Short mmCIF file of C-alpha atoms and ligand atoms in Angstrom, two decimals:
data_model
loop_
_atom_site.label_atom_id
_atom_site.label_comp_id
_atom_site.label_asym_id
_atom_site.label_seq_id
_atom_site.Cartn_x
_atom_site.Cartn_y
_atom_site.Cartn_z
CA MET A 238 0.00 0.00 0.00
CA SER A 239 1.34 3.46 -0.83
CA ASP A 240 2.04 5.93 1.97
CA SER A 241 -0.72 8.27 0.85
CA SER A 242 -3.41 5.56 0.76
CA LYS A 243 -2.24 4.37 4.21
CA ASP A 244 -2.64 7.94 5.47
CA LEU A 245 -6.05 8.26 3.84
CA ASN A 246 -7.31 5.07 5.48
CA SER A 247 -6.02 6.21 8.82
CA MET A 248 -7.64 9.67 8.45
CA LYS A 249 -10.94 8.04 7.41
CA ARG A 250 -10.84 5.87 10.53
CA ALA A 251 -10.23 8.95 12.70
CA ALA A 252 -13.20 10.80 11.16
CA GLU A 253 -15.43 7.72 11.28
CA LEU A 254 -14.60 7.29 14.97
CA LEU A 255 -15.91 10.80 15.70
CA HIS A 256 -19.22 10.30 13.85
CA HIS A 257 -20.22 6.64 13.85
CA ARG A 258 -22.31 6.93 17.01
CA GLY A 259 -23.97 10.20 16.02
CA LEU A 260 -25.09 8.73 12.71
CA GLY A 261 -27.27 6.22 14.59
CA LEU A 262 -28.96 8.62 17.02
CA SER A 263 -32.68 9.41 17.23
CA LYS A 264 -34.12 12.89 17.70
CA GLY A 265 -33.38 14.15 21.22
CA ASP A 266 -30.60 11.63 21.98
CA PRO A 267 -27.45 13.02 23.67
CA ILE A 268 -24.51 13.57 21.31
CA ALA A 269 -21.96 12.76 24.01
CA LEU A 270 -21.77 9.14 25.15
CA PRO A 271 -23.83 8.51 28.33
CA ILE A 272 -22.42 6.30 31.11
CA THR A 273 -24.62 3.35 32.01
CA THR A 274 -23.78 1.94 35.43
CA SER A 275 -26.67 -0.52 35.82
CA SER A 276 -26.03 -4.09 36.98
CA MET A 277 -29.65 -5.03 36.24
CA PHE A 278 -31.69 -4.59 33.08
CA HIS A 279 -35.47 -4.62 32.57
CA LEU A 280 -35.92 -8.22 31.45
CA PRO A 281 -39.42 -9.72 31.46
CA GLY A 282 -39.99 -13.03 29.63
CA ASP A 283 -37.55 -14.50 27.10
CA PRO A 284 -34.05 -13.09 27.86
CA ALA A 285 -32.50 -14.00 24.46
CA ASP A 286 -30.56 -11.22 22.70
CA THR A 287 -31.34 -8.63 25.41
CA PRO A 288 -28.82 -7.10 27.82
CA GLY A 289 -29.46 -8.99 31.06
CA TYR A 290 -26.71 -8.55 33.62
CA GLY A 291 -23.86 -6.07 34.14
CA ARG A 292 -21.01 -8.61 34.11
CA VAL A 293 -22.05 -9.67 30.59
CA ASP A 294 -23.45 -6.55 28.91
CA ASN A 295 -22.98 -2.83 29.23
CA PRO A 296 -23.96 -0.18 26.66
CA THR A 297 -20.95 2.02 27.52
CA TRP A 298 -18.53 -0.88 26.82
CA GLU A 299 -20.41 -1.61 23.64
CA ALA A 300 -20.00 1.98 22.39
CA LEU A 301 -16.31 1.83 23.28
CA GLU A 302 -15.87 -1.51 21.49
CA ASN A 303 -17.52 -0.04 18.37
CA ALA A 304 -15.03 2.84 18.47
CA LEU A 305 -12.06 0.50 19.01
CA ALA A 306 -13.30 -1.71 16.17
CA ILE A 307 -13.15 1.27 13.80
CA LEU A 308 -9.54 1.96 14.82
CA GLU A 309 -8.45 -1.69 14.60
CA ASP A 310 -10.60 -2.58 11.59
CA ALA A 311 -11.54 -5.69 13.60
CA PRO A 312 -14.00 -6.66 16.36
CA CYS A 313 -12.70 -5.78 19.84
CA VAL A 314 -13.29 -6.83 23.44
CA ALA A 315 -12.73 -4.14 26.08
CA LEU A 316 -10.98 -5.17 29.29
CA PRO A 317 -10.12 -3.36 32.53
CA SER A 318 -6.34 -3.06 31.88
CA GLY A 319 -3.67 -3.99 29.39
CA MET A 320 -2.77 -7.01 31.53
CA ALA A 321 -6.43 -8.09 31.62
CA ALA A 322 -6.40 -7.99 27.80
CA ILE A 323 -3.14 -9.96 27.65
CA SER A 324 -4.46 -12.50 30.20
CA ALA A 325 -7.69 -12.90 28.23
CA ALA A 326 -5.81 -13.57 24.98
CA LEU A 327 -3.31 -15.99 26.55
CA PHE A 328 -5.83 -17.93 28.64
CA ALA A 329 -8.18 -18.18 25.64
CA CYS A 330 -5.45 -19.62 23.40
CA LEU A 331 -3.44 -21.82 25.77
CA GLY A 332 -3.87 -24.93 27.93
CA ALA A 333 -1.85 -27.76 29.47
CA GLY A 334 0.73 -29.18 27.08
CA LYS A 335 0.80 -26.08 24.84
CA ARG A 336 3.96 -24.12 24.05
CA LEU A 337 4.27 -20.34 24.33
CA LEU A 338 7.09 -18.08 23.09
CA VAL A 339 7.44 -14.63 24.69
CA PRO A 340 10.03 -11.86 24.29
CA SER A 341 12.68 -11.81 27.03
CA ASP A 342 12.90 -8.01 26.79
CA GLY A 343 9.21 -7.08 26.50
CA TYR A 344 6.83 -5.73 29.13
CA TYR A 345 7.96 -7.68 32.23
CA VAL A 346 4.51 -8.47 33.65
CA THR A 347 3.62 -10.54 30.56
CA ARG A 348 6.72 -12.63 31.24
CA VAL A 349 5.94 -13.02 34.94
CA LEU A 350 2.30 -13.96 34.18
CA SER A 351 3.61 -16.62 31.80
CA SER A 352 6.30 -18.08 34.06
CA GLU A 353 4.39 -17.81 37.38
CA PHE A 354 0.84 -18.72 36.32
CA LEU A 355 0.63 -20.23 32.83
CA ALA A 356 3.62 -22.49 33.52
CA SER A 357 1.95 -23.83 36.66
CA PHE A 358 -1.04 -24.88 34.53
CA GLY A 359 1.22 -26.92 32.25
CA VAL A 360 2.12 -24.39 29.55
CA ALA A 361 5.77 -24.62 28.41
CA VAL A 362 7.13 -21.07 28.26
CA THR A 363 10.20 -20.08 26.21
CA GLU A 364 11.80 -16.60 26.12
CA ARG A 365 13.77 -15.00 23.29
CA PRO A 366 15.20 -11.47 22.81
CA SER A 367 13.21 -9.31 20.36
CA ALA A 368 16.27 -8.40 18.30
CA GLN A 369 16.85 -12.12 17.52
CA PHE A 370 13.21 -13.20 17.66
CA GLY A 371 13.16 -14.99 14.30
CA GLU A 372 16.29 -17.04 15.05
CA GLY A 373 15.44 -20.65 15.86
CA GLY A 374 12.14 -20.59 13.99
CA PHE A 375 8.64 -21.11 15.37
CA ALA A 376 7.97 -24.83 14.82
CA GLY A 377 6.13 -26.39 17.76
CA PHE A 378 4.92 -23.14 19.34
CA ASP A 379 1.14 -22.92 19.74
CA VAL A 380 1.27 -19.21 20.60
CA VAL A 381 3.95 -16.68 19.71
CA PHE A 382 3.66 -13.42 21.62
CA VAL A 383 5.41 -10.43 20.04
CA GLU A 384 6.02 -6.88 21.20
CA THR A 385 7.51 -4.36 18.74
CA PRO A 386 9.01 -1.88 19.45
CA SER A 387 9.73 -3.70 22.70
CA ASN A 388 9.17 -1.85 25.94
CA PRO A 389 11.51 -0.50 27.25
CA GLY A 390 14.51 -1.27 24.98
CA LEU A 391 12.76 -0.28 21.69
CA ASP A 392 14.09 -3.21 19.65
CA LEU A 393 11.96 -4.15 16.65
CA CYS A 394 11.05 -7.49 15.13
CA ASP A 395 9.76 -8.23 11.65
CA LEU A 396 5.98 -8.68 12.01
CA ARG A 397 5.27 -9.80 8.41
CA ALA A 398 7.97 -12.48 8.48
CA ILE A 399 7.13 -13.73 12.00
CA CYS A 400 3.36 -13.90 11.43
CA ALA A 401 3.81 -15.76 8.14
CA GLU A 402 6.24 -18.29 9.66
CA VAL A 403 4.09 -18.87 12.75
CA ARG A 404 1.00 -19.37 10.61
CA ALA A 405 2.84 -21.82 8.34
CA ALA A 406 3.92 -23.74 11.46
CA GLY A 407 0.30 -23.91 12.69
CA GLY A 408 0.60 -21.41 15.56
CA ILE A 409 -1.14 -18.19 16.58
CA THR A 410 0.59 -14.80 16.75
CA ILE A 411 -0.48 -12.32 19.42
CA VAL A 412 1.01 -8.83 19.08
CA ASP A 413 1.18 -6.35 21.96
CA ASN A 414 0.73 -3.05 20.06
CA THR A 415 0.72 -0.79 23.13
CA THR A 416 3.74 1.30 22.18
CA MET A 417 2.33 2.17 18.73
CA THR A 418 -1.52 2.31 18.87
CA PRO A 419 -3.60 1.51 15.74
CA PHE A 420 -2.49 4.85 14.24
CA GLY A 421 1.18 3.86 14.42
CA GLN A 422 1.23 0.19 13.47
CA ARG A 423 -1.35 -2.30 12.17
CA PRO A 424 -0.31 -5.83 13.15
CA LEU A 425 -3.54 -7.50 11.93
CA ASP A 426 -2.87 -6.13 8.43
CA LEU A 427 0.68 -7.51 8.67
CA GLY A 428 -0.63 -11.03 9.40
CA ALA A 429 -1.14 -11.20 13.18
CA ASP A 430 -4.07 -13.23 14.53
CA VAL A 431 -4.64 -11.16 17.66
CA VAL A 432 -3.72 -7.66 18.85
CA VAL A 433 -3.62 -6.81 22.55
CA ALA A 434 -3.03 -3.33 23.92
CA SER A 435 -2.91 -1.31 27.09
CA ASP A 436 -5.27 1.63 26.55
CA THR A 437 -3.97 3.02 29.84
CA LYS A 438 -1.21 4.60 27.71
CA ALA A 439 -1.75 6.86 24.66
CA PRO A 440 -5.38 5.84 23.89
CA GLY A 441 -6.57 7.06 27.33
CA GLY A 442 -3.86 9.68 27.11
CA HIS A 443 -4.56 11.67 30.28
CA SER A 444 -3.06 9.32 32.88
CA ASP A 445 -6.45 9.04 34.61
CA LEU A 446 -7.62 5.52 33.72
CA LEU A 447 -6.58 1.90 33.24
CA MET A 448 -8.08 -0.06 30.32
CA GLY A 449 -7.08 -2.53 27.61
CA HIS A 450 -8.51 -4.35 24.62
CA VAL A 451 -8.17 -7.41 22.43
CA ALA A 452 -8.77 -7.19 18.66
CA THR A 453 -9.11 -10.19 16.34
CA ARG A 454 -10.76 -11.08 13.04
CA ASP A 455 -10.99 -14.74 14.18
CA THR A 456 -14.67 -15.17 15.15
CA ALA A 457 -14.17 -18.28 17.30
CA LEU A 458 -11.30 -16.72 19.21
CA LEU A 459 -13.27 -13.50 19.70
CA ALA A 460 -16.15 -15.48 21.24
CA ARG A 461 -13.73 -17.30 23.56
CA ILE A 462 -12.20 -14.01 24.71
CA ARG A 463 -15.69 -12.61 25.41
CA ASP A 464 -16.45 -15.77 27.40
CA TRP A 465 -13.21 -15.34 29.33
CA ARG A 466 -14.27 -11.83 30.35
CA LYS A 467 -17.74 -12.99 31.33
CA MET A 468 -16.49 -15.98 33.34
CA SER A 469 -13.33 -14.58 34.90
CA GLY A 470 -15.27 -11.44 35.81
CA ALA A 471 -12.37 -9.21 34.65
CA ILE A 472 -14.74 -6.49 33.41
CA PRO A 473 -14.12 -2.76 32.82
CA SER A 474 -15.83 -0.15 34.96
CA PRO A 475 -18.37 1.86 32.91
CA HIS A 476 -16.64 5.06 34.08
CA ALA A 477 -13.23 3.96 32.76
CA ALA A 478 -14.82 2.78 29.50
CA TRP A 479 -16.47 6.19 29.12
CA ALA A 480 -13.24 8.06 29.86
CA LEU A 481 -11.36 5.93 27.32
CA TYR A 482 -14.05 6.58 24.70
CA ARG A 483 -13.51 10.29 25.25
CA GLY A 484 -9.73 9.82 25.01
CA LEU A 485 -10.07 7.95 21.70
CA GLU A 486 -11.84 10.96 20.17
CA THR A 487 -8.55 12.92 20.30
CA LEU A 488 -6.08 10.03 19.90
CA GLU A 489 -5.28 10.77 16.26
CA LEU A 490 -4.55 14.42 17.08
CA ARG A 491 -2.46 13.68 20.18
CA PHE A 492 -0.58 10.79 18.63
CA ALA A 493 0.35 12.83 15.54
CA ARG A 494 1.66 15.68 17.75
CA MET A 495 3.61 13.27 19.96
CA CYS A 496 5.21 11.45 17.02
CA ASP A 497 6.02 14.71 15.18
CA THR A 498 7.68 16.09 18.31
CA ALA A 499 9.62 12.87 18.95
CA GLU A 500 10.97 13.02 15.38
CA GLN A 501 12.20 16.56 16.00
CA LEU A 502 13.68 15.83 19.42
CA ALA A 503 15.48 12.57 18.63
CA PRO A 504 18.25 13.97 16.38
CA VAL A 505 18.90 16.86 18.77
CA LEU A 506 19.21 14.47 21.71
CA ALA A 507 21.36 12.07 19.68
CA ASN A 508 23.79 14.85 18.80
CA HIS A 509 24.08 16.31 22.30
CA PRO A 510 27.42 15.59 23.98
CA ALA A 511 25.72 14.87 27.34
CA VAL A 512 23.92 11.85 25.87
CA GLN A 513 25.81 8.59 25.35
CA SER A 514 23.36 6.95 22.94
CA VAL A 515 19.78 7.20 21.70
CA ARG A 516 17.26 4.58 20.55
CA PHE A 517 14.47 5.84 18.30
CA PRO A 518 13.26 3.88 15.26
CA GLY A 519 12.88 7.13 13.31
CA LEU A 520 16.61 7.92 13.41
CA PRO A 521 18.30 6.78 10.18
CA THR A 522 21.19 5.54 12.34
CA ASP A 523 18.94 3.31 14.48
CA PRO A 524 19.59 -0.43 13.89
CA SER A 525 15.83 -0.93 13.33
CA HIS A 526 15.24 2.04 11.04
CA ASN A 527 14.71 0.12 7.78
CA LEU A 528 12.35 -2.36 9.39
CA ALA A 529 10.50 0.52 11.09
CA THR A 530 10.00 2.22 7.73
CA SER A 531 8.60 -0.95 6.20
CA GLN A 532 6.15 -1.96 8.93
CA MET A 533 5.23 1.12 10.99
CA GLU A 534 2.97 4.03 9.96
CA ARG A 535 4.78 6.35 12.40
CA PHE A 536 7.95 5.99 14.49
CA GLY A 537 6.13 6.43 17.81
CA PHE A 538 6.64 8.81 20.72
CA LEU A 539 9.07 6.82 22.90
CA ILE A 540 12.77 7.66 22.87
CA GLY A 541 15.43 5.65 24.72
CA LEU A 542 18.33 7.71 26.11
CA ASP A 543 21.46 6.35 27.72
CA PHE A 544 23.32 8.75 30.01
CA GLY A 545 26.05 6.30 31.00
CA SER A 546 25.22 6.33 34.69
CA GLU A 547 22.28 6.26 37.09
CA VAL A 548 23.31 9.60 38.63
CA ARG A 549 23.45 11.46 35.32
CA ALA A 550 20.16 9.93 34.17
CA GLU A 551 18.40 11.02 37.37
CA GLN A 552 19.98 14.48 37.12
CA PHE A 553 18.66 14.86 33.58
CA ILE A 554 15.11 13.93 34.60
CA GLU A 555 15.21 16.15 37.68
CA GLY A 556 16.54 19.06 35.61
CA CYS A 557 13.51 19.15 33.28
CA ARG A 558 10.53 21.30 34.17
CA PHE A 559 8.29 19.75 31.50
CA LEU A 560 9.00 16.09 32.28
CA ARG A 561 7.12 14.15 34.97
CA PRO A 562 9.29 11.56 36.70
CA ALA A 563 6.77 8.73 36.53
CA THR A 564 6.28 5.17 35.35
CA SER A 565 3.95 4.42 32.40
CA PHE A 566 3.83 6.50 29.20
CA GLY A 567 1.61 7.95 26.48
CA GLY A 568 0.08 10.82 28.49
CA VAL A 569 -0.39 14.40 27.30
CA HIS A 570 2.40 15.40 29.72
CA SER A 571 5.86 14.20 28.76
CA SER A 572 7.31 11.77 31.30
CA ALA A 573 10.48 9.77 31.83
CA GLU A 574 12.02 7.14 34.05
CA ARG A 575 15.03 4.88 34.45
CA ARG A 576 13.67 1.42 33.74
CA ALA A 577 16.54 -0.31 35.56
CA ARG A 578 14.90 0.84 38.79
CA TRP A 579 12.27 -1.87 38.19
CA GLY A 580 14.85 -4.50 37.27
CA ASP A 581 14.38 -4.32 33.48
CA GLU A 582 17.46 -5.57 31.66
CA VAL A 583 18.64 -2.18 30.43
CA SER A 584 21.69 -0.24 31.59
CA PRO A 585 21.37 1.83 34.81
CA GLY A 586 21.68 5.09 32.84
CA TYR A 587 18.91 4.19 30.34
CA VAL A 588 15.90 6.53 30.39
CA ARG A 589 12.63 5.83 28.56
CA LEU A 590 11.29 9.22 27.50
CA SER A 591 7.59 9.47 26.61
CA VAL A 592 7.01 12.55 24.50
CA GLY A 593 3.73 14.30 25.34
CA CYS A 594 1.67 17.07 23.76
CA GLU A 595 3.65 20.14 24.85
CA PRO A 596 4.48 22.50 21.95
CA VAL A 597 7.75 21.22 20.51
CA ASP A 598 9.79 24.40 20.96
CA ALA A 599 8.98 24.66 24.66
CA LEU A 600 9.85 21.03 25.24
CA LEU A 601 13.01 21.17 23.17
CA GLN A 602 14.24 24.22 25.06
CA ASP A 603 13.51 22.59 28.40
CA LEU A 604 15.24 19.30 27.59
CA SER A 605 18.21 21.16 26.07
CA ASP A 606 18.59 23.30 29.22
CA SER A 607 18.73 20.18 31.37
CA LEU A 608 21.24 18.52 29.04
CA ASN A 609 23.42 21.62 28.98
CA ASN A 610 23.43 21.76 32.78
CA LEU A 611 24.51 18.14 32.85
CA GLY A 612 27.69 18.99 30.94
CA GLN A 613 29.76 16.67 28.86
CA ARG A 614 30.32 13.05 29.93
C1 PLP B 763 1.68 -0.89 30.25
C2 PLP B 763 1.84 -2.06 29.35
C3 PLP B 763 1.08 -3.22 29.54
C4 PLP B 763 0.14 -3.39 30.70
O1 PLP B 763 -0.90 -2.50 30.70
P1 PLP B 763 -1.77 -2.11 32.01
O2 PLP B 763 -2.84 -1.27 31.46
O3 PLP B 763 -0.83 -1.43 32.95
O4 PLP B 763 -2.26 -3.41 32.58
C5 PLP B 763 1.25 -4.23 28.63
N1 PLP B 763 2.12 -4.15 27.60
C6 PLP B 763 2.87 -3.06 27.40
C7 PLP B 763 3.81 -3.01 26.25
C8 PLP B 763 2.76 -1.98 28.27
O5 PLP B 763 3.53 -0.90 28.08
#
């Protein structure tokens, strides 16, 4: 697909998202999405095909899932966090005697869930670094879980090649697309069976909710994931679903600003003498740049910075006025943290910077001031 038709599709999805609900309204209906908090529904007689109970049905979730489905171009199930979405996908696809491959450098909770819980139910779990994910092939794996760019190291793996190989070997590919959102990367179009995402990050965007979703075009799998939600009881709160719906209405705008700003900041940071090294897929010098260009719509809003030491990394963060020292990412306010403080396998001076929605010149000035104060290594 050409770049311009990719852009056009993505712009159409953004516009459709803003209007799909309004197009179905009756005279006098509210334009803004109402929150329905009811656990009970008026249900005389035959209950078939009628919302019946709040753990199974909720009109606010349904509106959110319709909006997510427009973005993903696939049916979606809303869940109360990214981990709830990942759990739903993994528990729906796996069982005793099955084999699972996960990245050794991806979001650490997925790994711990796999080794602590899935393994105890008889799932054989194997780990592999994202940068060498294709090495060794995928024969014998029932589920291959991929995260690209990986969080926090920002290594990429080749989605088209992996999905095709896994499918040929009879397995299922699940892609965690949290770092990119549907506006930045479209794993289902590249051959993935399932997308999972934490909507706590850029889709919510205001650091005031936790949510997640699963997207798949596989009808049987979709039904199983819905059943998992219904039976495990891992259901979203109507308030969080409503807040995420509102966040989605500006996702395209925020994401474009964040990615544009990251593209402007990355070369400046990379050339500053106070910084030892930079990871950003949009930099032509990044080891993943060519792959990024071929499989991503945008380069994202996360930048990895290595300051060479814990002290210098902390000084940099502390020295920025427009940078919240906080875990998580994707909010309107730029934020940063040293991931080694949680035990991630990155160097002690490695900072994951999440670029927010501040005007680029203000942010650039602020980060530059902090770097200049840090002095040369
Ligand atoms: C944050 C994150 C998750 C987990 O999401 P929660 O909403 O915190 O449960 C999963 N995968 C990735 C890549 C993440 O960054």
